[in-house]
Amino acid sequence: MSAEVKGPQELGSEVGGRLLCTLCGACVGMCPYRVAYRGRIVVLDECNLSEGRCYAFCPRAPVDLDQVSQVVFGVPYAADELGTLQEIVIARARDGAIRFKGQYGGTVSALMSFALREGFIDSAVLTSSDERLLPSGTVVRDEAGVLACAGSNFVASPTLATFNREAATDAQRIGVVATPCQALALAKMRVSALEDGNNIDKLKLVVGLFCTWALRYEEFVEFLGERVQLEQITRVDIPPPPANVFEVYTDFCRVPIPLDEVRRFIRPTCDFCIDLTAELADVSVGSAEGVEGWNTLIIRSGAGKELVEAAGAGGAIETAPLAKENLEHLKEAALLKKKRALRNIVDTSGNTGNLLYLKLSGEALERLLA
Amino acid sequence: MGNEAIARGALEAGVGFAAAYPGTPSSEVIGTLAEVARDGEIYAEWSVNEKVAMETAAAASFAGVRAIVAMKQNGLNVASDFLMTLNLTGTKAGLVLAACDDPSALSSTNEQDSRPFAKWADLPLLEPATFQEAKDMTRWAFELSEEIKNVCLVRTVTRVSHARGDVLLGERTPPSKGARFVSTSPVEFASIPAPLKHHLMRQKLDKAREMYESSPFNWYVGPERPELLMVTSGACWFYSLEAVKALGVEDRVGILKLGTTWPLPEKLVQEHLARTERVLVVEEVAPFLEGNLKELVGENVAALGPLTFYGKRSGHVPDSGELNPDAVIRALSSVLGVEKAGVAPEYAQKAQELTGAHTHMRAIGFCAGCPHRATFWSLKNALKLDGREGFVTGDIGCYTMALGPTGFFQLKTVQAMGSGVGLACGFGKLAQAGLEQPTVAVCGDSTFFHAAIPALINGVYNRSNFTLVILDNQATAMTGFQPHPGTGMTAMGEAVPAVDIEGLCRSLGIRVEVTDPFDLEETTQKLLDLMRDDGAVRVLISRRTCALVRAREEKAAYEVHVDTEKCLGDNCGCARLCTRVFQCPGIIWDTETGTAKIDEVICSGCGVCADICPASAIIREAA
Amino acid sequence: MKEKDPLNVIVTGVGGQGNVLISQLLGKALVKGGYHVTIGETYGASQRGGAVMSHLRVSRQEQYGPFIPEGQADVILGLEPVETMRVLAQYGNPGVIVIANSRPVYTMAVTTGLAAYPGTEEIGRTLEELSSRAWLLNATEIALEMGASILTNIIMAGALVGSQALPLRPEELEAELRESLPSDRLDLNLKAFHRGLEEARRRGAGS
């Protein structure tokens, strides 16, 4: 059963009004009514349509998880810790320069550079930030472009707005580096009957990122700006527990900020998110706990497998097995996120029959909450 | 036109000086005199506001030159501070104040009856009922004013001022050329000592009352002892006459038409009241005549006997809005219990059936190519992007329409001239009370000179936090494109240095930016920037000539058409942005092709719509 | 119809169409012809795309007020179809003569998709049902052919005079045009006026 598609008014009340918006940007870049501006989705005028792509693509508007899973993987939603996958390994870029610029092992940068170089895709939509940490989507076509976007800053970015705009040009093969909510939105685009069939077919590759939460831009940057000169920041990082610190690196020093102080700026919607590992991507990449300088790499779809194998053979990345212990930790973390989110959802809705935006079988729900 | 008749009456009385601020329905009085003034005999000016206009005219009177000043009801409010001291001071040469009311507020932000001002200020009042009277009364008003040495009010309404009719003209009298200011006593031209002057002022009024008793401007038609006496004044005279005829009750109803309505010609009025037992008072807008008649009756109850009054207080005449023959017919019919033979009900019903679906209100809005539409579009976007729930305080002019869809509902307040800036001064100091929303005030260029400058200075001096957007379309557009200090032209057609709004604002030591409203992106960005520059007053001048003025002076900049292949219309991605939201009347929806279409008759060729179309389907080509 | 006193004429249209100019020209010509004329108009805000209505009261005997009572119009000259319908509904009667322009000026409700504008056929039928004689002219199209849409009102004035619904001869209004209009635009306006007269002739003026 597919989710009913409604329009921008309902999007405002069901998602915006309930603070569920993730700022993924999927609802923006297609019309003059909605824009993403400084960490907010701004509605400039009222669109009076009763059905719209904005609603259809939104990862926090009703989503039938089986349906999206079918269209991406050909199987129903796994409803387990890590989602549909073929293999999990650890990986890193072979090129030291890429590893230096990238996060942990630089795997995402290496894969995207490789994909562009070898023609898997001819443009890539990544995320970059300005000197005041404002992130937004960027279209790149070569390694230099990829490296310029390397590294995360943990602030939500409306990157899919850029994808929407790129898909409306004559680009033919597009790759996207996506957070879990963004990967879900891209999957909804493939499902949506409203989508102009041609555009989403241009999406050839989704590299997902592990994500625990994302921050609200304006308030976080104001907070950060009181502690550090924003323009001097070179990198930020959240080391694995038990560190509990938000590391800010500038040209001159490292400023550790207690993570609890930063948590205040988490987008409320993240408490309602069941996806740690970007379950609807072709491949998903995150940190490798306890293995410094490497990434955890989850290979999910056929296209993902093809890319990883070619990248390995082509000398862009190297892989190695993931230790069983680390796999268990990852599954625990993923399940924890699911449980917490589902509990928040049920608390908000008031009954287990109403999962707000999720369509999940009762059996799966019980299993996950157990 | 009634206003032209007033102007003519003034010329026939030898007026030498005329001043006003444009205001519907008064503008044509001085507009006409300004045209005449070009032959050099008299002087006429557009003053920055009605108080100054009144003051300049008083100067002429003090110096022995007959003067006239004209204003709408709100203008009288603005001038009232001076009027309430001028009345005590007294005048020398005749000084006539033409007060032109706008019942039903067809072109005003309030509905107000100016006649009580006369009673309040102890000044004589005249109300012309016909165009001939508009001329003759104005001419005589100068004589009256000189006889009693005080201002004389001539009050009209839209349906006299702006209606036209044939008038028999008299001879023009040349104006005085012996102007001289001579003060024969220390307080001759002062309003003090007030109690003494007040007493003298009331004596002047008594003199006027005497003169009124024999005035040809009061007349009676009807039977000797009418069953019902209608007492009326002004435009209501025609309606009353027509109502009596329509109901065929000429033998039962008499009409006492008063032209001299304050002070009342008490002997004359009592004569007529004594001959009847029922009185219907028909007037616009307040029960002024009605109240004064009842006061008179109250003082003379013994002689007049019991009288039953019908009018606004009894509910027979509507208590607000302008009147018309049909309203008076209804009132009369209800008092007399007589049915009106109207249009055949079958016709009325057929008409309703055939036309009812289509005759919804025709909304007014900005003209095609109006720079205000573009400014408010940018303002709407900037406020949304800013995200702090900022709001706009408004003022009086064409841009007042931004209360509605034509200005995207951006304007949130409208009261009097300059009030938007005054309100912004207040909102801008409420941060300490917890207000976090940015305030934006808008006012037009003419409004700026009229009343906004003191408020702006107040904001700078008291360090209020707001942005002022001056909508400079180089015209006093709503009232008919009269020139003002910023346009570089006077009422008499003389080219003068234009007052530099930008320079004036900069001299206050504040941040001033200028933008072209047709550049939507630049204007939005500047607005965002200014709104975020919290702390003190800042000004953005949004400058582009009014569309109607442009149409007269230049040819269209662009030829605009819609590429129907590209137009997305009803589809997701557009949802008719141009016709449904932007709402320029030059763009219409073609139901046959399901796309937007440019109406070549209405489109002004400004090309702004090409910038908002999400599909780039609106094409503009340099004309 | 020529004997009626007062003769009540309504000129209606949308702000900017120039109906005020027409009513003034007619008024002045009629005054010169020895009639008392009163014209009541609505100015100001209504010019910004709102409805504009001029009431003309024409009488040999006396001056009348600026408002025509409901249901008492004798002649309606409509520069815009829906405005003509609006006026008919309030001031019409079975005997009224209607001369209307066919070109719509859409209301914002129509252009924003909230309402539908009646089709030409429906307009024609409505005008005919509610009058004793109704003409629907493509005056704007003719004006555009002649080079400027602003000539529409003069063409309509020509049709009105040609219909003989007013006690006004063509020469009288032509004289008024010559006197009132600026010389550089006179030729074109006279042409437009005569086109209007022609339209009336073609429809059997005076019948």
CSV table of C-alpha atoms in Angstrom, one decimal, chain A residues 195-335:
chain,number,residue,atom,x,y,z
A,195,GLU,CA,8.2,12.8,-10.3
A,196,ASP,CA,8.9,13.5,-13.9
A,197,GLY,CA,10.2,10.0,-14.7
A,198,ASN,CA,13.2,11.2,-16.6
A,199,ASN,CA,14.8,13.2,-13.8
A,200,ILE,CA,15.2,10.6,-11.1
A,201,ASP,CA,16.5,8.1,-13.6
A,202,LYS,CA,19.6,10.3,-13.7
A,203,LEU,CA,20.4,9.3,-10.1
A,204,LYS,CA,23.1,6.5,-10.5
A,205,LEU,CA,24.8,6.4,-7.2
A,206,VAL,CA,23.9,7.1,-3.5
A,207,VAL,CA,26.7,7.0,-1.0
A,208,GLY,CA,25.1,7.1,2.4
A,209,LEU,CA,26.7,8.5,5.6
A,210,PHE,CA,26.2,7.1,9.1
A,211,CYS,CA,24.5,9.7,11.2
A,212,THR,CA,23.4,10.0,14.8
A,213,TRP,CA,22.1,13.4,14.6
A,214,ALA,CA,22.5,16.8,12.9
A,215,LEU,CA,22.6,20.3,14.3
A,216,ARG,CA,20.5,23.4,13.8
A,217,TYR,CA,22.6,26.0,12.0
A,218,GLU,CA,21.9,29.5,13.4
A,219,GLU,CA,21.9,28.8,17.1
A,220,PHE,CA,24.8,26.4,16.9
A,221,VAL,CA,27.0,28.8,15.0
A,222,GLU,CA,26.2,31.6,17.3
A,223,PHE,CA,27.2,29.3,20.2
A,224,LEU,CA,30.3,28.2,18.4
A,225,GLY,CA,31.2,31.8,17.4
A,226,GLU,CA,31.4,32.7,21.1
A,227,ARG,CA,34.1,30.2,21.6
A,228,VAL,CA,36.1,30.1,18.4
A,229,GLN,CA,36.8,32.4,15.5
A,230,LEU,CA,34.6,30.7,12.9
A,231,GLU,CA,36.8,31.7,9.9
A,232,GLN,CA,39.8,29.9,11.4
A,233,ILE,CA,38.1,26.5,11.8
A,234,THR,CA,39.8,23.9,9.6
A,235,ARG,CA,38.0,20.8,10.8
A,236,VAL,CA,35.6,19.5,13.4
A,237,ASP,CA,35.2,16.0,14.8
A,238,ILE,CA,33.3,13.9,17.3
A,239,PRO,CA,35.6,11.1,18.5
A,240,PRO,CA,33.9,7.9,19.6
A,241,PRO,CA,32.8,7.3,23.2
A,242,PRO,CA,33.8,7.6,25.9
A,243,ALA,CA,35.3,10.9,24.8
A,244,ASN,CA,32.0,12.8,24.9
A,245,VAL,CA,33.5,15.9,23.3
A,246,PHE,CA,33.1,18.0,20.2
A,247,GLU,CA,36.5,18.8,18.8
A,248,VAL,CA,37.1,22.0,16.9
A,249,TYR,CA,40.4,22.4,15.1
A,250,THR,CA,41.7,25.8,14.0
A,251,ASP,CA,45.0,26.7,12.3
A,252,PHE,CA,46.5,27.1,15.7
A,253,CYS,CA,44.8,24.9,18.2
A,254,ARG,CA,42.2,22.3,19.1
A,255,VAL,CA,39.2,23.4,21.1
A,256,PRO,CA,37.3,20.7,22.9
A,257,ILE,CA,33.7,21.5,23.7
A,258,PRO,CA,31.7,19.2,26.0
A,259,LEU,CA,29.3,17.3,23.7
A,260,ASP,CA,26.4,17.8,26.1
A,261,GLU,CA,26.6,21.5,25.4
A,262,VAL,CA,26.4,20.9,21.7
A,263,ARG,CA,23.5,18.4,22.0
A,264,ARG,CA,21.2,21.4,22.8
A,265,PHE,CA,21.3,22.2,19.1
A,266,ILE,CA,20.3,18.9,17.7
A,267,ARG,CA,17.4,19.1,15.4
A,268,PRO,CA,14.3,17.8,17.2
A,269,THR,CA,13.5,15.5,14.3
A,270,CYS,CA,16.7,13.4,14.9
A,271,ASP,CA,15.0,11.9,18.0
A,272,PHE,CA,12.4,10.4,15.6
A,273,CYS,CA,14.9,8.9,13.2
A,274,ILE,CA,15.3,5.1,13.0
A,275,ASP,CA,18.2,5.1,10.6
A,276,LEU,CA,21.8,5.2,11.8
A,277,THR,CA,23.5,3.7,8.8
A,278,ALA,CA,21.7,5.2,5.8
A,279,GLU,CA,19.9,2.0,5.0
A,280,LEU,CA,18.6,3.1,1.6
A,281,ALA,CA,21.9,4.0,0.0
A,282,ASP,CA,23.9,1.9,-2.5
A,283,VAL,CA,26.8,1.9,0.0
A,284,SER,CA,27.0,3.4,3.5
A,285,VAL,CA,30.1,4.8,5.1
A,286,GLY,CA,30.9,5.8,8.7
A,287,SER,CA,33.6,5.7,11.3
A,288,ALA,CA,35.3,2.4,12.2
A,289,GLU,CA,35.2,2.3,15.9
A,290,GLY,CA,38.5,1.5,17.4
A,291,VAL,CA,40.2,1.4,14.0
A,292,GLU,CA,41.7,4.8,13.6
A,293,GLY,CA,42.1,6.0,10.0
A,294,TRP,CA,39.6,3.6,8.6
A,295,ASN,CA,35.9,3.7,7.7
A,296,THR,CA,33.2,1.1,8.2
A,297,LEU,CA,31.8,0.4,4.7
A,298,ILE,CA,28.4,-1.3,4.2
A,299,ILE,CA,27.8,-2.6,0.6
A,300,ARG,CA,24.1,-2.8,0.0
A,301,SER,CA,23.0,-2.8,-3.7
A,302,GLY,CA,24.3,-4.3,-6.9
A,303,ALA,CA,25.4,-0.9,-8.1
A,304,GLY,CA,27.2,-0.4,-4.8
A,305,LYS,CA,29.0,-3.7,-5.0
A,306,GLU,CA,30.1,-3.0,-8.6
A,307,LEU,CA,31.5,0.4,-7.6
A,308,VAL,CA,33.4,-1.0,-4.5
A,309,GLU,CA,34.9,-3.9,-6.4
A,310,ALA,CA,36.0,-1.6,-9.2
A,311,ALA,CA,37.4,1.0,-6.8
A,312,GLY,CA,39.4,-1.8,-5.0
A,313,ALA,CA,40.7,-3.2,-8.3
A,314,GLY,CA,41.4,0.3,-9.5
A,315,GLY,CA,43.5,1.2,-6.5
A,316,ALA,CA,41.3,3.9,-5.2
A,317,ILE,CA,40.4,2.1,-1.9
A,318,GLU,CA,41.6,-0.9,0.1
A,319,THR,CA,39.3,-2.9,2.3
A,320,ALA,CA,39.7,-5.3,5.2
A,321,PRO,CA,37.4,-7.5,7.3
A,322,LEU,CA,35.3,-5.9,10.1
A,323,ALA,CA,36.0,-7.4,13.5
A,324,LYS,CA,33.0,-9.3,14.9
A,325,GLU,CA,33.1,-7.3,18.1
A,326,ASN,CA,32.9,-4.0,16.1
A,327,LEU,CA,30.0,-5.3,14.1
A,328,GLU,CA,28.1,-6.1,17.3
A,329,HIS,CA,28.8,-2.7,18.6
A,330,LEU,CA,27.5,-1.1,15.4
A,331,LYS,CA,24.4,-3.2,15.5
A,332,GLU,CA,23.8,-2.3,19.1
A,333,ALA,CA,24.2,1.4,18.3
A,334,ALA,CA,21.9,1.1,15.3
A,335,LEU,CA,19.2,-0.8,17.3
